């Protein structure tokens, strides 16, 4: 375990710990919400361990609490989790073969992908590129952090839920969007990712009220199609060059 | 409640399947002849998804607008992150501003 920890790049270690903490905080909010929606503690924990996908679980307990049928809640949460297919693809090169690939797949989520697999943005040039072993260690350690922190926070929230019925009073409902947005921020500085991020955000905001619950982020992927079409006239240079420089006209 | 638990188990299985399917698909995409394009698409797709989930959870409760306090808090968090504030500061700022805004009477 100690050698696994030292394999995580030094500049990422604090972020990994903080993500664990933030995920536990969101877990508290989820535990409180689920308790308010008549879920028993054991059900909250089963959901947390088995699904291990924060936003989908919040959506699930929220819909059930609002009186929706379990099947509608299931469908909406699965739609929201469809983005894991893309995350899984991004993490695929990091996962070793064999049982660790099967077990590691369960740890694919917003936070682990943002830390280990997302483009890292403008890192100081003197740092060497991260090796596969370093990225796997980052993925595994943050994945374990999420897998432990999430149910742990949920347990605290479920206990607390009897006492403090409103996580909103503490702004706990803002932790998840703040965390995900802040994790994406380093990569967003680069020109083409900035354009995609702004476009995806705009699409998600416009369509959320009118599409089935869970679909909006996937609709945001249309931003990529727009950008891919926009870059076509510029020539077929699909090499690493525009990873740094961004592409001309992407912001149009 | 039995129905709910069946849905919970199916949600667990379904969610794992989406992850595992992605891992399986990614292996072939990231090593093929068009790997550079696939990598470009994946990098940008990840960012698009993170930002879209962040924004829609910041602004909406389900289909409805969720009030101004949370988007205000999240906007502060994102501004801090943009200005290279440490992650912990950005997240706490997001929660803190949201809580204060509600305390001040913003819904």
mmCIF file of C-alpha atoms in Angstrom:
data_model
loop_
_atom_site.group_PDB
_atom_site.id
_atom_site.type_symbol
_atom_site.label_atom_id
_atom_site.label_comp_id
_atom_site.label_asym_id
_atom_site.label_seq_id
_atom_site.Cartn_x
_atom_site.Cartn_y
_atom_site.Cartn_z
ATOM 1 C CA UNK A 1 0.000 0.000 0.000
ATOM 2 C CA UNK A 2 2.851 2.354 0.884
ATOM 3 C CA UNK A 3 4.520 1.764 -2.478
ATOM 4 C CA UNK A 4 1.175 2.279 -4.205
ATOM 5 C CA UNK A 5 0.841 5.651 -2.477
ATOM 6 C CA UNK A 6 4.356 6.733 -3.478
ATOM 7 C CA UNK A 7 3.551 5.812 -7.075
ATOM 8 C CA UNK A 8 0.909 8.542 -7.116
ATOM 9 C CA UNK A 9 2.588 11.658 -8.560
ATOM 10 C CA UNK A 10 3.467 14.011 -5.687
ATOM 11 C CA UNK A 11 1.468 16.913 -7.129
ATOM 12 C CA UNK A 12 -1.658 14.741 -7.185
ATOM 13 C CA UNK A 13 -1.518 13.275 -3.676
ATOM 14 C CA UNK A 14 -3.282 16.148 -1.982
ATOM 15 C CA UNK A 15 -5.971 16.162 -4.661
ATOM 16 C CA UNK A 16 -6.560 12.420 -4.140
ATOM 17 C CA UNK A 17 -7.055 12.912 -0.394
ATOM 18 C CA UNK A 18 -9.282 15.907 -0.923
ATOM 19 C CA UNK A 19 -11.424 14.080 -3.458
ATOM 20 C CA UNK A 20 -11.937 11.304 -0.899
ATOM 21 C CA UNK A 21 -12.990 13.880 1.662
ATOM 22 C CA UNK A 22 -15.289 15.733 -0.744
ATOM 23 C CA UNK A 23 -16.888 12.480 -1.895
ATOM 24 C CA UNK A 24 -17.514 11.593 1.763
ATOM 25 C CA UNK A 25 -19.175 15.009 2.204
ATOM 26 C CA UNK A 26 -21.444 14.374 -0.776
ATOM 27 C CA UNK A 27 -22.054 10.946 0.801
ATOM 28 C CA UNK A 28 -23.297 12.703 3.940
ATOM 29 C CA UNK A 29 -25.741 14.708 1.813
ATOM 30 C CA UNK A 30 -26.853 11.508 0.055
ATOM 31 C CA UNK A 31 -27.316 9.699 3.394
ATOM 32 C CA UNK A 32 -29.418 12.543 4.792
ATOM 33 C CA UNK A 33 -31.511 12.819 1.606
ATOM 34 C CA UNK A 34 -32.094 9.067 1.401
ATOM 35 C CA UNK A 35 -33.120 8.936 5.057
ATOM 36 C CA UNK A 36 -35.569 11.776 4.491
ATOM 37 C CA UNK A 37 -36.955 9.730 1.584
ATOM 38 C CA UNK A 38 -37.699 6.749 3.876
ATOM 39 C CA UNK A 39 -34.718 4.579 2.917
ATOM 40 C CA UNK A 40 -33.375 2.326 5.701
ATOM 41 C CA UNK A 41 -29.695 2.544 6.664
ATOM 42 C CA UNK A 42 -28.881 -0.888 5.211
ATOM 43 C CA UNK A 43 -30.555 0.026 1.918
ATOM 44 C CA UNK A 44 -28.565 3.252 1.739
ATOM 45 C CA UNK A 45 -25.353 1.305 2.270
ATOM 46 C CA UNK A 46 -26.218 -1.447 -0.221
ATOM 47 C CA UNK A 47 -26.945 1.229 -2.822
ATOM 48 C CA UNK A 48 -23.700 3.064 -2.007
ATOM 49 C CA UNK A 49 -21.479 -0.027 -2.272
ATOM 50 C CA UNK A 50 -23.225 -1.774 -5.143
ATOM 51 C CA UNK A 51 -23.756 1.230 -7.424
ATOM 52 C CA UNK A 52 -20.925 3.512 -6.284
ATOM 53 C CA UNK A 53 -22.103 6.389 -8.477
ATOM 54 C CA UNK A 54 -23.004 9.457 -6.459
ATOM 55 C CA UNK A 55 -25.176 11.505 -8.773
ATOM 56 C CA UNK A 56 -27.154 8.442 -9.943
ATOM 57 C CA UNK A 57 -27.875 7.387 -6.355
ATOM 58 C CA UNK A 58 -29.007 10.889 -5.419
ATOM 59 C CA UNK A 59 -31.286 10.884 -8.461
ATOM 60 C CA UNK A 60 -32.578 7.404 -7.576
ATOM 61 C CA UNK A 61 -33.488 8.146 -3.949
ATOM 62 C CA UNK A 62 -34.841 11.561 -4.934
ATOM 63 C CA UNK A 63 -37.206 10.082 -7.529
ATOM 64 C CA UNK A 64 -38.390 7.282 -5.227
ATOM 65 C CA UNK A 65 -38.920 9.859 -2.484
ATOM 66 C CA UNK A 66 -40.958 11.983 -4.883
ATOM 67 C CA UNK A 67 -43.223 8.988 -5.410
ATOM 68 C CA UNK A 68 -41.926 7.793 -8.785
ATOM 69 C CA UNK A 69 -42.072 4.088 -9.607
ATOM 70 C CA UNK A 70 -38.842 2.143 -8.938
ATOM 71 C CA UNK A 71 -38.609 1.325 -12.639
ATOM 72 C CA UNK A 72 -38.698 4.975 -13.684
ATOM 73 C CA UNK A 73 -36.040 5.744 -11.065
ATOM 74 C CA UNK A 74 -33.986 2.797 -12.348
ATOM 75 C CA UNK A 75 -34.229 3.972 -15.948
ATOM 76 C CA UNK A 76 -33.310 7.567 -15.185
ATOM 77 C CA UNK A 77 -30.333 6.565 -13.029
ATOM 78 C CA UNK A 78 -29.075 4.139 -15.659
ATOM 79 C CA UNK A 79 -29.321 6.880 -18.285
ATOM 80 C CA UNK A 80 -27.264 9.168 -16.068
ATOM 81 C CA UNK A 81 -24.704 6.376 -15.680
ATOM 82 C CA UNK A 82 -24.382 5.828 -19.431
ATOM 83 C CA UNK A 83 -21.518 8.319 -19.344
ATOM 84 C CA UNK A 84 -19.527 5.585 -17.571
ATOM 85 C CA UNK A 85 -19.103 3.923 -20.964
ATOM 86 C CA UNK A 86 -17.028 6.921 -22.069
ATOM 87 C CA UNK A 87 -15.213 7.044 -18.734
ATOM 88 C CA UNK A 88 -14.496 3.311 -18.978
ATOM 89 C CA UNK A 89 -12.997 3.812 -22.433
ATOM 90 C CA UNK A 90 -10.785 6.613 -21.124
ATOM 91 C CA UNK A 91 -9.598 4.446 -18.213
ATOM 92 C CA UNK A 92 -9.149 1.313 -20.286
ATOM 93 C CA UNK A 93 -5.425 1.829 -21.059
ATOM 94 C CA UNK A 94 -4.653 2.255 -17.331
ATOM 95 C CA UNK A 95 -6.204 -0.996 -16.130
ATOM 96 C CA UNK A 96 -3.892 -4.039 -15.996
ATOM 97 C CA UNK A 97 -5.099 -7.329 -17.495
ATOM 98 C CA UNK A 98 -6.768 -10.078 -15.479
ATOM 99 C CA UNK A 99 -8.890 -9.736 -12.333
ATOM 100 C CA UNK A 100 -7.667 -6.197 -11.668
ATOM 101 C CA UNK A 101 -9.353 -5.127 -14.890
ATOM 102 C CA UNK A 102 -12.656 -6.605 -13.707
ATOM 103 C CA UNK A 103 -12.357 -5.165 -10.204
ATOM 104 C CA UNK A 104 -10.934 -1.851 -11.380
ATOM 105 C CA UNK A 105 -13.896 -1.322 -13.708
ATOM 106 C CA UNK A 106 -16.118 -0.860 -10.622
ATOM 107 C CA UNK A 107 -13.960 2.134 -9.622
ATOM 108 C CA UNK A 108 -14.525 4.003 -12.893
ATOM 109 C CA UNK A 109 -16.375 7.217 -11.970
ATOM 110 C CA UNK A 110 -16.281 10.992 -12.413
ATOM 111 C CA UNK A 111 -13.598 11.558 -9.802
ATOM 112 C CA UNK A 112 -11.168 8.758 -10.694
ATOM 113 C CA UNK A 113 -11.381 9.634 -14.388
ATOM 114 C CA UNK A 114 -10.819 13.333 -13.710
ATOM 115 C CA UNK A 115 -7.724 12.575 -11.617
ATOM 116 C CA UNK A 116 -6.166 9.713 -13.554
ATOM 117 C CA UNK A 117 -7.425 9.757 -17.123
ATOM 118 C CA UNK A 118 -8.521 13.287 -18.045
ATOM 119 C CA UNK A 119 -6.090 15.546 -19.899
ATOM 120 C CA UNK A 120 -4.132 17.279 -17.173
ATOM 121 C CA UNK A 121 -4.031 20.773 -18.672
ATOM 122 C CA UNK A 122 -1.086 23.110 -18.337
ATOM 123 C CA UNK A 123 1.258 21.245 -16.011
ATOM 124 C CA UNK A 124 4.655 22.760 -15.295
ATOM 125 C CA UNK A 125 6.946 21.845 -18.189
ATOM 126 C CA UNK A 126 9.726 20.582 -15.928
ATOM 127 C CA UNK A 127 7.580 17.647 -14.764
ATOM 128 C CA UNK A 128 8.072 14.483 -16.828
ATOM 129 C CA UNK A 129 4.948 12.984 -18.471
ATOM 130 C CA UNK A 130 3.117 10.601 -16.165
ATOM 131 C CA UNK A 131 3.861 6.912 -16.645
ATOM 132 C CA UNK A 132 1.178 4.285 -16.970
ATOM 133 C CA UNK A 133 2.128 2.916 -13.539
ATOM 134 C CA UNK A 134 1.685 6.359 -11.974
ATOM 135 C CA UNK A 135 -1.703 6.835 -13.615
ATOM 136 C CA UNK A 136 -2.841 3.346 -12.557
ATOM 137 C CA UNK A 137 -1.747 4.111 -8.979
ATOM 138 C CA UNK A 138 -3.631 7.432 -9.082
ATOM 139 C CA UNK A 139 -6.701 5.648 -10.414
ATOM 140 C CA UNK A 140 -6.527 2.850 -7.845
ATOM 141 C CA UNK A 141 -5.839 5.036 -4.801
ATOM 142 C CA UNK A 142 -8.523 7.592 -5.669
ATOM 143 C CA UNK A 143 -10.891 4.730 -6.562
ATOM 144 C CA UNK A 144 -10.345 3.102 -3.167
ATOM 145 C CA UNK A 145 -10.793 6.516 -1.557
ATOM 146 C CA UNK A 146 -14.148 6.937 -3.289
ATOM 147 C CA UNK A 147 -15.206 3.329 -2.581
ATOM 148 C CA UNK A 148 -14.510 3.852 1.141
ATOM 149 C CA UNK A 149 -15.384 7.537 1.515
ATOM 150 C CA UNK A 150 -18.758 7.325 -0.221
ATOM 151 C CA UNK A 151 -20.401 4.596 1.936
ATOM 152 C CA UNK A 152 -18.693 6.025 5.034
ATOM 153 C CA UNK A 153 -20.152 9.470 4.363
ATOM 154 C CA UNK A 154 -23.511 7.891 3.540
ATOM 155 C CA UNK A 155 -23.490 6.084 6.900
ATOM 156 C CA UNK A 156 -22.766 9.328 8.743
ATOM 157 C CA UNK A 157 -25.480 11.087 6.736
ATOM 158 C CA UNK A 158 -28.005 8.318 7.399
ATOM 159 C CA UNK A 159 -27.287 8.602 11.131
ATOM 160 C CA UNK A 160 -27.298 12.382 11.031
ATOM 161 C CA UNK A 161 -30.486 12.375 8.953
ATOM 162 C CA UNK A 162 -32.532 11.650 12.057
ATOM 163 C CA UNK A 163 -31.171 14.848 13.639
ATOM 164 C CA UNK A 164 -30.514 17.306 10.799
ATOM 165 C CA UNK A 165 -33.054 16.661 8.070
ATOM 166 C CA UNK A 166 -31.811 19.304 5.614
ATOM 167 C CA UNK A 167 -28.371 18.960 4.008
ATOM 168 C CA UNK A 168 -29.238 22.057 1.949
ATOM 169 C CA UNK A 169 -28.798 24.281 4.996
ATOM 170 C CA UNK A 170 -25.065 23.540 4.978
ATOM 171 C CA UNK A 171 -24.730 23.878 1.224
ATOM 172 C CA UNK A 172 -23.837 20.175 0.977
ATOM 173 C CA UNK A 173 -25.799 19.895 -2.271
ATOM 174 C CA UNK A 174 -23.258 22.269 -3.869
ATOM 175 C CA UNK A 175 -20.280 19.995 -3.082
ATOM 176 C CA UNK A 176 -20.815 17.562 -5.983
ATOM 177 C CA UNK A 177 -21.145 20.153 -8.790
ATOM 178 C CA UNK A 178 -18.331 22.245 -7.279
ATOM 179 C CA UNK A 179 -16.047 19.209 -7.068
ATOM 180 C CA UNK A 180 -16.730 17.970 -10.599
ATOM 181 C CA UNK A 181 -16.377 21.441 -12.091
ATOM 182 C CA UNK A 182 -13.169 22.172 -10.196
ATOM 183 C CA UNK A 183 -11.709 18.806 -11.245
ATOM 184 C CA UNK A 184 -12.395 19.601 -14.897
ATOM 185 C CA UNK A 185 -10.930 23.095 -14.635
ATOM 186 C CA UNK A 186 -7.207 22.388 -15.278
ATOM 187 C CA UNK A 187 -8.044 20.686 -18.566
ATOM 188 C CA UNK A 188 -10.492 23.408 -19.579
ATOM 189 C CA UNK A 189 -7.726 25.995 -19.927
ATOM 190 C CA UNK A 190 -6.670 24.589 -23.275
ATOM 191 C CA UNK A 191 -8.474 26.133 -26.285
ATOM 192 C CA UNK A 192 -10.345 23.186 -27.748
ATOM 193 C CA UNK A 193 -11.381 21.703 -24.385
ATOM 194 C CA UNK A 194 -12.589 25.147 -23.329
ATOM 195 C CA UNK A 195 -14.845 25.327 -26.383
ATOM 196 C CA UNK A 196 -16.185 21.815 -25.746
ATOM 197 C CA UNK A 197 -16.796 22.556 -22.061
ATOM 198 C CA UNK A 198 -18.702 25.790 -22.718
ATOM 199 C CA UNK A 199 -20.756 24.196 -25.477
ATOM 200 C CA UNK A 200 -21.526 21.046 -23.452
ATOM 201 C CA UNK A 201 -22.542 23.162 -20.454
ATOM 202 C CA UNK A 202 -24.836 25.296 -22.596
ATOM 203 C CA UNK A 203 -26.464 22.249 -24.201
ATOM 204 C CA UNK A 204 -26.985 20.529 -20.832
ATOM 205 C CA UNK A 205 -28.552 23.657 -19.328
ATOM 206 C CA UNK A 206 -30.920 24.183 -22.248
ATOM 207 C CA UNK A 207 -32.110 20.583 -22.557
ATOM 208 C CA UNK A 208 -32.353 19.532 -18.863
ATOM 209 C CA UNK A 209 -35.946 20.809 -18.394
ATOM 210 C CA UNK A 210 -37.224 19.064 -21.529
ATOM 211 C CA UNK A 211 -35.435 15.698 -21.814
ATOM 212 C CA UNK A 212 -35.943 12.630 -19.560
ATOM 213 C CA UNK A 213 -33.978 12.827 -16.309
ATOM 214 C CA UNK A 214 -30.404 11.695 -16.790
ATOM 215 C CA UNK A 215 -30.154 12.412 -20.511
ATOM 216 C CA UNK A 216 -28.863 16.011 -20.355
ATOM 217 C CA UNK A 217 -25.128 15.259 -19.822
ATOM 218 C CA UNK A 218 -25.192 12.757 -22.671
ATOM 219 C CA UNK A 219 -26.832 15.377 -24.875
ATOM 220 C CA UNK A 220 -23.901 17.606 -23.928
ATOM 221 C CA UNK A 221 -21.674 15.225 -25.894
ATOM 222 C CA UNK A 222 -23.157 16.790 -29.032
ATOM 223 C CA UNK A 223 -20.645 19.567 -28.352
ATOM 224 C CA UNK A 224 -17.952 17.166 -29.534
ATOM 225 C CA UNK A 225 -19.675 16.551 -32.828
ATOM 226 C CA UNK A 226 -19.902 20.296 -33.394
ATOM 227 C CA UNK A 227 -16.205 20.733 -32.670
ATOM 228 C CA UNK A 228 -15.176 17.751 -34.791
ATOM 229 C CA UNK A 229 -17.120 19.201 -37.725
ATOM 230 C CA UNK A 230 -15.576 22.627 -37.079
ATOM 231 C CA UNK A 231 -12.065 21.254 -37.168
ATOM 232 C CA UNK A 232 -12.548 19.310 -40.371
ATOM 233 C CA UNK A 233 -11.883 22.254 -42.759
ATOM 234 C CA UNK A 234 -8.604 22.896 -40.939
ATOM 235 C CA UNK A 235 -7.182 19.651 -42.327
ATOM 236 C CA UNK A 236 -6.866 16.195 -40.873
ATOM 237 C CA UNK A 237 -4.149 16.918 -38.306
ATOM 238 C CA UNK A 238 -5.237 14.643 -35.515
ATOM 239 C CA UNK A 239 -1.865 14.535 -33.824
ATOM 240 C CA UNK A 240 -0.919 15.711 -30.377
ATOM 241 C CA UNK A 241 -0.256 19.240 -31.606
ATOM 242 C CA UNK A 242 -3.659 20.621 -30.796
ATOM 243 C CA UNK A 243 -3.561 19.046 -27.336
ATOM 244 C CA UNK A 244 -1.417 22.005 -26.382
ATOM 245 C CA UNK A 245 -2.345 24.716 -28.778
ATOM 246 C CA UNK A 246 -6.056 24.314 -29.213
ATOM 247 C CA UNK A 247 -7.511 24.736 -32.644
ATOM 248 C CA UNK A 248 -8.168 27.868 -34.572
ATOM 249 C CA UNK A 249 -11.786 28.849 -34.786
ATOM 250 C CA UNK A 250 -12.852 26.440 -32.046
ATOM 251 C CA UNK A 251 -14.370 29.246 -30.049
ATOM 252 C CA UNK A 252 -16.578 30.421 -32.893
ATOM 253 C CA UNK B 1 -40.112 -2.106 -0.859
ATOM 254 C CA UNK B 2 -39.246 -5.400 -2.597
ATOM 255 C CA UNK B 3 -39.607 -3.674 -5.947
ATOM 256 C CA UNK B 4 -37.260 -0.923 -4.810
ATOM 257 C CA UNK B 5 -34.621 -3.457 -3.792
ATOM 258 C CA UNK B 6 -34.894 -5.269 -7.122
ATOM 259 C CA UNK B 7 -34.391 -1.894 -8.809
ATOM 260 C CA UNK B 8 -31.366 -1.233 -6.562
ATOM 261 C CA UNK B 9 -29.732 -4.535 -7.554
ATOM 262 C CA UNK B 10 -30.486 -3.924 -11.236
ATOM 263 C CA UNK B 11 -29.041 -0.427 -10.945
ATOM 264 C CA UNK B 12 -25.856 -1.896 -9.463
ATOM 265 C CA UNK B 13 -25.571 -4.511 -12.207
ATOM 266 C CA UNK B 14 -26.433 -2.031 -14.940
ATOM 267 C CA UNK B 15 -23.957 0.542 -13.701
ATOM 268 C CA UNK B 16 -21.156 -2.003 -13.495
ATOM 269 C CA UNK B 17 -22.026 -3.135 -17.023
ATOM 270 C CA UNK B 18 -21.684 0.395 -18.414
ATOM 271 C CA UNK B 19 -18.252 0.703 -16.805
ATOM 272 C CA UNK B 20 -17.042 -2.733 -17.882
ATOM 273 C CA UNK B 21 -18.360 -2.241 -21.413
ATOM 274 C CA UNK B 22 -16.437 1.040 -21.646
ATOM 275 C CA UNK B 23 -13.250 -0.619 -20.412
ATOM 276 C CA UNK B 24 -13.666 -3.396 -22.992
ATOM 277 C CA UNK B 25 -14.415 -0.983 -25.850
ATOM 278 C CA UNK B 26 -11.587 1.372 -24.899
ATOM 279 C CA UNK B 27 -8.958 -1.346 -25.276
ATOM 280 C CA UNK B 28 -9.604 -1.677 -28.985
ATOM 281 C CA UNK B 29 -10.118 2.033 -29.642
ATOM 282 C CA UNK B 30 -6.948 3.298 -27.991
ATOM 283 C CA UNK B 31 -4.595 0.930 -29.799
ATOM 284 C CA UNK B 32 -6.041 0.946 -33.324
ATOM 285 C CA UNK B 33 -4.835 2.948 -36.343
ATOM 286 C CA UNK B 34 -7.044 5.894 -35.450
ATOM 287 C CA UNK B 35 -5.865 5.948 -31.847
ATOM 288 C CA UNK B 36 -4.878 9.639 -31.932
ATOM 289 C CA UNK B 37 -8.350 10.691 -33.047
ATOM 290 C CA UNK B 38 -9.965 8.360 -30.496
ATOM 291 C CA UNK B 39 -7.795 9.852 -27.774
ATOM 292 C CA UNK B 40 -8.765 13.388 -28.796
ATOM 293 C CA UNK B 41 -12.453 12.455 -28.750
ATOM 294 C CA UNK B 42 -12.202 10.679 -25.386
ATOM 295 C CA UNK B 43 -10.284 13.498 -23.694
ATOM 296 C CA UNK B 44 -12.850 16.018 -24.821
ATOM 297 C CA UNK B 45 -15.811 13.737 -24.084
ATOM 298 C CA UNK B 46 -14.648 13.305 -20.482
ATOM 299 C CA UNK B 47 -14.440 17.062 -19.994
ATOM 300 C CA UNK B 48 -17.807 17.635 -21.694
ATOM 301 C CA UNK B 49 -19.453 15.073 -19.398
ATOM 302 C CA UNK B 50 -17.860 16.390 -16.195
ATOM 303 C CA UNK B 51 -18.872 19.960 -16.978
ATOM 304 C CA UNK B 52 -22.384 18.998 -18.111
ATOM 305 C CA UNK B 53 -23.055 16.940 -14.968
ATOM 306 C CA UNK B 54 -21.637 19.733 -12.789
ATOM 307 C CA UNK B 55 -23.755 22.442 -14.422
ATOM 308 C CA UNK B 56 -27.031 20.530 -14.575
ATOM 309 C CA UNK B 57 -26.749 19.423 -10.920
ATOM 310 C CA UNK B 58 -25.813 22.976 -9.951
ATOM 311 C CA UNK B 59 -28.820 24.585 -11.595
ATOM 312 C CA UNK B 60 -31.598 21.982 -11.545
ATOM 313 C CA UNK B 61 -33.497 19.775 -9.095
ATOM 314 C CA UNK B 62 -34.811 17.182 -11.500
ATOM 315 C CA UNK B 63 -36.490 19.152 -14.274
ATOM 316 C CA UNK B 64 -37.054 22.287 -12.224
ATOM 317 C CA UNK B 65 -34.791 25.213 -11.591
ATOM 318 C CA UNK B 66 -33.319 24.637 -8.126
ATOM 319 C CA UNK B 67 -33.055 28.262 -6.940
ATOM 320 C CA UNK B 68 -30.197 30.757 -7.110
ATOM 321 C CA UNK B 69 -28.167 29.814 -4.029
ATOM 322 C CA UNK B 70 -26.514 26.666 -5.386
ATOM 323 C CA UNK B 71 -25.576 28.043 -8.836
ATOM 324 C CA UNK B 72 -24.152 31.095 -7.083
ATOM 325 C CA UNK B 73 -22.034 28.921 -4.782
ATOM 326 C CA UNK B 74 -20.872 26.695 -7.633
ATOM 327 C CA UNK B 75 -20.010 29.752 -9.746
ATOM 328 C CA UNK B 76 -17.798 31.001 -6.906
ATOM 329 C CA UNK B 77 -16.163 27.555 -6.653
ATOM 330 C CA UNK B 78 -15.476 27.449 -10.389
ATOM 331 C CA UNK B 79 -14.089 30.995 -10.407
ATOM 332 C CA UNK B 80 -11.742 30.040 -7.567
ATOM 333 C CA UNK B 81 -10.643 26.904 -9.433
ATOM 334 C CA UNK B 82 -10.086 28.979 -12.592
ATOM 335 C CA UNK B 83 -7.852 31.300 -10.573
ATOM 336 C CA UNK B 84 -5.871 28.226 -9.511
ATOM 337 C CA UNK B 85 -7.137 28.091 -5.936
ATOM 338 C CA UNK B 86 -6.500 24.717 -4.259
ATOM 339 C CA UNK B 87 -9.258 22.159 -4.844
ATOM 340 C CA UNK B 88 -10.238 22.089 -1.165
ATOM 341 C CA UNK B 89 -10.695 25.851 -1.077
ATOM 342 C CA UNK B 90 -12.835 25.844 -4.227
ATOM 343 C CA UNK B 91 -15.141 23.096 -2.953
ATOM 344 C CA UNK B 92 -15.538 24.587 0.528
ATOM 345 C CA UNK B 93 -16.181 27.996 -1.012
ATOM 346 C CA UNK B 94 -18.935 26.444 -3.142
ATOM 347 C CA UNK B 95 -20.670 24.901 -0.122
ATOM 348 C CA UNK B 96 -20.054 27.955 2.083
ATOM 349 C CA UNK B 97 -21.411 30.538 -0.353
ATOM 350 C CA UNK B 98 -24.448 28.337 -1.023
ATOM 351 C CA UNK B 99 -25.153 27.979 2.703
ATOM 352 C CA UNK B 100 -24.661 31.708 3.329
ATOM 353 C CA UNK B 101 -26.863 32.657 0.377
ATOM 354 C CA UNK B 102 -29.641 30.479 1.810
ATOM 355 C CA UNK B 103 -29.083 31.967 5.247
ATOM 356 C CA UNK B 104 -29.505 35.388 3.640
ATOM 357 C CA UNK B 105 -32.873 34.304 2.322
ATOM 358 C CA UNK B 106 -32.015 33.261 -1.251
ATOM 359 C CA UNK B 107 -33.853 30.034 -2.072
#
